[in-house]
PDB file of C-alpha atoms in Angstrom:
ATOM      1  CA  MET A   3      -4.540  12.881  -9.897  1.00 85.00           C
ATOM      2  CA  ARG A   4      -0.804  13.076  -9.157  1.00 87.00           C
ATOM      3  CA  GLN A   5      -1.316  12.867  -5.381  1.00 89.00           C
ATOM      4  CA  ARG A   6      -3.604   9.859  -5.715  1.00 89.00           C
ATOM      5  CA  LEU A   7      -1.114   8.133  -8.033  1.00 89.00           C
ATOM      6  CA  TYR A   8       1.666   8.887  -5.565  1.00 92.00           C
ATOM      7  CA  ARG A   9      -0.324   7.515  -2.594  1.00 90.00           C
ATOM      8  CA  SER A  10      -1.071   4.318  -4.479  1.00 89.00           C
ATOM      9  CA  ALA A  11       2.530   3.889  -5.583  1.00 89.00           C
ATOM     10  CA  LEU A  12       3.698   4.570  -2.034  1.00 88.00           C
ATOM     11  CA  ALA A  13       1.339   1.963  -0.607  1.00 87.00           C
ATOM     12  CA  TRP A  14       2.488  -0.587  -3.177  1.00 87.00           C
ATOM     13  CA  CYS A  15       6.255  -0.091  -3.066  1.00 85.00           C
ATOM     14  CA  ARG A  16       6.664   1.344   0.460  1.00 85.00           C
ATOM     15  CA  ASN A  17       9.435   3.732  -0.614  1.00 86.00           C
ATOM     16  CA  GLY A  18       8.889   7.478  -1.060  1.00 89.00           C
ATOM     17  CA  ALA A  19      11.592   8.076  -3.660  1.00 91.00           C
ATOM     18  CA  LEU A  20      10.535   5.070  -5.717  1.00 90.00           C
ATOM     19  CA  ALA A  21       6.862   6.062  -5.466  1.00 91.00           C
ATOM     20  CA  ASP A  22       7.762   9.512  -6.801  1.00 93.00           C
ATOM     21  CA  ASP A  23       9.718   7.952  -9.695  1.00 92.00           C
ATOM     22  CA  LEU A  24       6.887   5.538 -10.519  1.00 92.00           C
ATOM     23  CA  THR A  25       4.336   8.366 -10.411  1.00 93.00           C
ATOM     24  CA  GLN A  26       6.431  10.518 -12.720  1.00 93.00           C
ATOM     25  CA  GLU A  27       6.983   7.612 -15.121  1.00 91.00           C
ATOM     26  CA  ALA A  28       3.255   6.833 -15.183  1.00 92.00           C
ATOM     27  CA  ILE A  29       2.359  10.478 -15.887  1.00 91.00           C
ATOM     28  CA  ILE A  30       4.905  10.669 -18.725  1.00 91.00           C
ATOM     29  CA  LYS A  31       3.544   7.463 -20.271  1.00 90.00           C
ATOM     30  CA  ALA A  32      -0.046   8.650 -19.873  1.00 87.00           C
ATOM     31  CA  LEU A  33       0.680  12.007 -21.523  1.00 87.00           C
ATOM     32  CA  SER A  34       2.461  10.338 -24.417  1.00 89.00           C
ATOM     33  CA  ARG A  35      -0.472   7.947 -24.923  1.00 85.00           C
ATOM     34  CA  VAL A  36      -3.413  10.204 -24.104  1.00 84.00           C
ATOM     35  CA  ASP A  37      -4.916   9.453 -27.541  1.00 81.00           C
ATOM     36  CA  SER A  38      -5.456   5.826 -26.476  1.00 81.00           C
ATOM     37  CA  LEU A  39      -7.857   6.858 -23.687  1.00 79.00           C
ATOM     38  CA  LYS A  40     -11.267   5.948 -25.079  1.00 80.00           C
ATOM     39  CA  ASP A  41     -13.508   6.751 -22.106  1.00 79.00           C
ATOM     40  CA  GLU A  42     -12.755   9.902 -20.150  1.00 77.00           C
ATOM     41  CA  ASP A  43     -14.871   8.593 -17.253  1.00 79.00           C
ATOM     42  CA  ALA A  44     -12.297   5.803 -16.863  1.00 78.00           C
ATOM     43  CA  LEU A  45      -9.360   8.232 -16.561  1.00 85.00           C
ATOM     44  CA  GLN A  46      -8.601   7.335 -12.955  1.00 83.00           C
ATOM     45  CA  ALA A  47      -8.564   3.582 -13.587  1.00 85.00           C
ATOM     46  CA  TRP A  48      -6.565   4.123 -16.794  1.00 85.00           C
ATOM     47  CA  LEU A  49      -3.890   6.127 -14.962  1.00 88.00           C
ATOM     48  CA  LEU A  50      -3.706   3.609 -12.099  1.00 89.00           C
ATOM     49  CA  ARG A  51      -3.352   0.791 -14.610  1.00 89.00           C
ATOM     50  CA  ILE A  52      -0.412   2.599 -16.203  1.00 89.00           C
ATOM     51  CA  LEU A  53       1.043   3.100 -12.710  1.00 91.00           C
ATOM     52  CA  ASN A  54       0.525  -0.596 -11.965  1.00 90.00           C
ATOM     53  CA  ASN A  55       2.363  -1.537 -15.151  1.00 90.00           C
ATOM     54  CA  CYS A  56       5.251   0.765 -14.198  1.00 91.00           C
ATOM     55  CA  TYR A  57       5.342  -0.879 -10.756  1.00 89.00           C
ATOM     56  CA  LEU A  58       5.315  -4.363 -12.281  1.00 88.00           C
ATOM     57  CA  ASP A  59       8.123  -3.386 -14.674  1.00 86.00           C
ATOM     58  CA  TRP A  60      10.164  -2.093 -11.760  1.00 86.00           C
ATOM     59  CA  GLY A  61       9.411  -5.256  -9.758  1.00 83.00           C
ATOM     60  CA  ARG A  62      10.672  -7.445 -12.581  1.00 81.00           C
ATOM     61  CA  ALA A  63      13.909  -5.487 -12.678  1.00 80.00           C
ATOM     62  CA  HIS A  64      14.485  -5.224  -8.907  1.00 73.00           C
ATOM     63  CA  LYS A  65      14.043  -7.463  -5.951  1.00 65.00           C
ATOM     64  CA  GLU A  66      11.466  -6.044  -3.548  1.00 54.00           C
ATOM     65  CA  HIS A  67      12.972  -4.718  -0.312  1.00 53.00           C
ATOM     66  CA  MET A  68      11.900  -2.581   2.581  1.00 48.00           C
ATOM     67  CA  ASP A  69      13.538   0.592   3.843  1.00 52.00           C
ATOM     68  CA  VAL A  70      13.586   1.126   7.581  1.00 48.00           C
ATOM     69  CA  ASP A  71      13.086   4.662   8.851  1.00 57.00           C
ATOM     70  CA  ASP A  72      11.850   6.176  12.080  1.00 52.00           C
ATOM     71  CA  LEU A  73       8.136   6.820  12.388  1.00 53.00           C
ATOM     72  CA  ASP A  74       7.534  10.075  14.237  1.00 57.00           C
ATOM     73  CA  LEU A  75       3.840  10.670  14.883  1.00 52.00           C
ATOM     74  CA  PRO A  76       2.834  13.884  16.666  1.00 57.00           C
ATOM     75  CA  CYS A  77       1.008  13.520  19.962  1.00 53.00           C
ATOM     76  CA  HIS A  78      -2.471  15.036  19.883  1.00 61.00           C
ATOM     77  CA  ASP A  79      -3.528  14.118  23.396  1.00 68.00           C
ATOM     78  CA  CYS A  80      -2.295  12.054  26.332  1.00 70.00           C
ATOM     79  CA  PRO A  81       0.884   9.946  26.029  1.00 74.00           C
ATOM     80  CA  GLU A  82      -0.973   6.691  26.761  1.00 74.00           C
ATOM     81  CA  ALA A  83      -3.360   7.180  23.859  1.00 74.00           C
ATOM     82  CA  GLN A  84      -0.468   8.116  21.593  1.00 75.00           C
ATOM     83  CA  ALA A  85       1.430   4.992  22.640  1.00 79.00           C
ATOM     84  CA  ASP A  86      -1.636   2.868  21.853  1.00 79.00           C
ATOM     85  CA  ARG A  87      -2.010   4.508  18.432  1.00 78.00           C
ATOM     86  CA  ASP A  88       1.702   4.058  17.760  1.00 80.00           C
ATOM     87  CA  GLN A  89       1.499   0.379  18.655  1.00 83.00           C
ATOM     88  CA  THR A  90      -1.543  -0.132  16.437  1.00 81.00           C
ATOM     89  CA  THR A  91       0.110   1.739  13.566  1.00 79.00           C
ATOM     90  CA  TYR A  92       3.293  -0.325  13.933  1.00 84.00           C
ATOM     91  CA  GLN A  93       1.300  -3.542  13.944  1.00 84.00           C
ATOM     92  CA  ILE A  94      -0.758  -2.629  10.881  1.00 80.00           C
ATOM     93  CA  HIS A  95       2.222  -1.453   8.841  1.00 82.00           C
ATOM     94  CA  TRP A  96       4.214  -4.483   9.884  1.00 85.00           C
ATOM     95  CA  ALA A  97       1.337  -6.824   8.987  1.00 86.00           C
ATOM     96  CA  LEU A  98       0.817  -5.128   5.613  1.00 85.00           C
ATOM     97  CA  GLY A  99       4.515  -5.599   4.938  1.00 86.00           C
ATOM     98  CA  GLN A 100       4.212  -9.325   5.606  1.00 88.00           C
ATOM     99  CA  ILE A 101       1.561 -10.058   3.003  1.00 90.00           C
ATOM    100  CA  SER A 102       2.377 -10.448  -0.683  1.00 90.00           C
ATOM    101  CA  SER A 103       2.390  -7.472  -3.013  1.00 90.00           C
ATOM    102  CA  PRO A 104      -0.707  -8.529  -5.048  1.00 92.00           C
ATOM    103  CA  HIS A 105      -2.742  -8.942  -1.844  1.00 94.00           C
ATOM    104  CA  ARG A 106      -1.420  -5.646  -0.447  1.00 91.00           C
ATOM    105  CA  GLN A 107      -2.356  -3.913  -3.730  1.00 91.00           C
ATOM    106  CA  MET A 108      -5.943  -5.142  -3.531  1.00 93.00           C
ATOM    107  CA  ILE A 109      -6.300  -4.053   0.112  1.00 90.00           C
ATOM    108  CA  GLU A 110      -4.912  -0.626  -0.783  1.00 87.00           C
ATOM    109  CA  LEU A 111      -7.159  -0.167  -3.816  1.00 91.00           C
ATOM    110  CA  VAL A 112     -10.424  -1.495  -2.379  1.00 92.00           C
ATOM    111  CA  ASP A 113     -10.185  -0.965   1.387  1.00 87.00           C
ATOM    112  CA  LEU A 114      -8.034   2.167   1.606  1.00 80.00           C
ATOM    113  CA  GLU A 115      -8.754   4.003  -1.668  1.00 87.00           C
ATOM    114  CA  GLY A 116     -12.402   2.933  -1.993  1.00 90.00           C
ATOM    115  CA  PHE A 117     -12.285   1.431  -5.473  1.00 92.00           C
ATOM    116  CA  THR A 118     -15.004  -0.977  -6.530  1.00 93.00           C
ATOM    117  CA  TYR A 119     -13.997  -4.505  -7.452  1.00 94.00           C
ATOM    118  CA  MET A 120     -14.553  -3.652 -11.120  1.00 94.00           C
ATOM    119  CA  GLU A 121     -12.333  -0.551 -10.923  1.00 92.00           C
ATOM    120  CA  ALA A 122      -9.594  -2.492  -9.137  1.00 93.00           C
ATOM    121  CA  SER A 123      -9.910  -5.198 -11.793  1.00 94.00           C
ATOM    122  CA  ARG A 124      -9.268  -2.620 -14.509  1.00 92.00           C
ATOM    123  CA  VAL A 125      -6.339  -1.061 -12.645  1.00 91.00           C
ATOM    124  CA  VAL A 126      -4.352  -4.265 -12.228  1.00 92.00           C
ATOM    125  CA  ASP A 127      -5.718  -5.919 -15.389  1.00 93.00           C
ATOM    126  CA  VAL A 128      -7.014  -9.111 -13.800  1.00 94.00           C
ATOM    127  CA  PRO A 129     -10.496 -10.684 -13.781  1.00 95.00           C
ATOM    128  CA  ILE A 130     -12.887  -9.501 -11.080  1.00 95.00           C
ATOM    129  CA  GLY A 131     -12.798 -12.984  -9.519  1.00 95.00           C
ATOM    130  CA  THR A 132      -9.048 -12.603  -9.039  1.00 95.00           C
ATOM    131  CA  VAL A 133      -9.615  -9.252  -7.340  1.00 94.00           C
ATOM    132  CA  MET A 134     -12.124 -10.813  -4.941  1.00 95.00           C
ATOM    133  CA  SER A 135      -9.835 -13.774  -4.274  1.00 95.00           C
ATOM    134  CA  ARG A 136      -6.756 -11.627  -3.618  1.00 94.00           C
ATOM    135  CA  LEU A 137      -8.734  -9.268  -1.423  1.00 94.00           C
ATOM    136  CA  SER A 138     -10.246 -12.108   0.591  1.00 94.00           C
ATOM    137  CA  ARG A 139      -6.939 -13.897   1.036  1.00 95.00           C
ATOM    138  CA  GLY A 140      -5.150 -10.647   1.859  1.00 93.00           C
ATOM    139  CA  ARG A 141      -7.730  -9.756   4.511  1.00 92.00           C
ATOM    140  CA  ILE A 142      -7.448 -13.246   6.028  1.00 94.00           C
ATOM    141  CA  GLN A 143      -3.655 -12.981   6.158  1.00 93.00           C
ATOM    142  CA  LEU A 144      -3.851  -9.489   7.637  1.00 90.00           C
ATOM    143  CA  ARG A 145      -6.384 -10.584  10.265  1.00 90.00           C
ATOM    144  CA  LYS A 146      -4.241 -13.566  11.310  1.00 91.00           C
ATOM    145  CA  LEU A 147      -1.139 -11.420  11.633  1.00 88.00           C
ATOM    146  CA  LEU A 148      -2.964  -8.759  13.649  1.00 86.00           C
ATOM    147  CA  GLU A 149      -4.562 -11.353  15.940  1.00 86.00           C
ATOM    148  CA  GLN A 150      -1.077 -12.640  16.779  1.00 82.00           C
ATOM    149  CA  ALA A 151       0.107  -9.155  17.734  1.00 68.00           C
ATOM    150  CA  PRO A 152      -1.237  -8.953  21.317  1.00 59.00           C
ATOM    151  CA  ALA A 153       0.028 -12.426  22.216  1.00 48.00           C
ATOM    152  CA  ARG A 154       3.510 -11.612  20.949  1.00 46.00           C
ATOM    153  CA  SER A 155       3.569  -8.267  22.698  1.00 47.00           C
ATOM    154  CA  ARG A 156       2.576  -9.796  26.055  1.00 39.00           C
ATOM    155  CA  ALA A 157       5.053 -12.634  25.613  1.00 42.00           C
ATOM    156  CA  THR A 158       7.967 -10.217  25.233  1.00 45.00           C
ATOM    157  CA  GLY A 159       6.815  -8.136  28.188  1.00 42.00           C
ATOM    158  CA  ASP A 160       7.353  -4.954  26.185  1.00 45.00           C
ATOM    159  CA  ALA A 161       4.522  -3.891  23.881  1.00 44.00           C
ATOM    160  CA  ARG A 162       6.795  -1.346  22.207  1.00 45.00           C
ATOM    161  CA  MET A 163       8.953  -4.108  20.785  1.00 43.00           C
ATOM    162  CA  TRP A 164       6.201  -5.822  18.801  1.00 46.00           C
ATOM    163  CA  PRO A 165       6.098  -5.914  15.933  1.00 45.00           C
ATOM    164  CA  PRO A 166       9.803  -5.788  15.167  1.00 47.00           C
ATOM    165  CA  PRO A 167      10.726  -2.110  14.885  1.00 44.00           C
ATOM    166  CA  ALA A 168      10.469  -1.879  11.083  1.00 44.00           C
ATOM    167  CA  GLN A 169       8.998   1.557  10.612  1.00 44.00           C
ATOM    168  CA  HIS A 170       8.753   2.761   7.068  1.00 45.00           C
ATOM    169  CA  GLU A 171       9.179   6.128   5.419  1.00 43.00           C
ATOM    170  CA  TRP A 172       5.820   5.729   3.708  1.00 43.00           C
ATOM    171  CA  ALA A 173       4.001   5.198   7.002  1.00 42.00           C
ATOM    172  CA  ALA A 174       4.546   8.796   8.051  1.00 42.00           C
ATOM    173  CA  GLN A 175       3.425  10.047   4.625  1.00 43.00           C
ATOM    174  CA  VAL A 176       0.298   7.867   4.448  1.00 43.00           C
ATOM    175  CA  ARG A 177      -1.178   8.856   7.822  1.00 38.00           C
TER     176      ARG A 177
END
């Protein structure tokens, strides 16, 4: 479960070192409170809820910020295809970075990790209606941002410059 916890933390906080710290903190808390786990089938959701609480605690103590690092994706075929994939990756990561953390969390849990609405509800400790609302609003925001991408890229005349070159450490680890 450590890798899954780390991937979730990385998607939420967008910082490899912080994701590692949050994962370690969540594991320590889970091990110290293992007696409170009532349903072993809910272990995954229980651990992610602990991780979410660690993330929320960190968020209360620190202002959210983004680290900018170079994204170096290996080329598997022709340079044109790689450039297209790079552009798409940049646009998606940039767009995900523009939406609020609660919406980004829901997209990560449901769309990227495959959780059901009920499981995501348990992880972040909100009603299922809130999960559906955040997911819907997050998807709408993401769609709008991604639809703007081609227009901005053509307007600048250089597709490589859109979105702004904010490449994140976590992007290379998530691929």
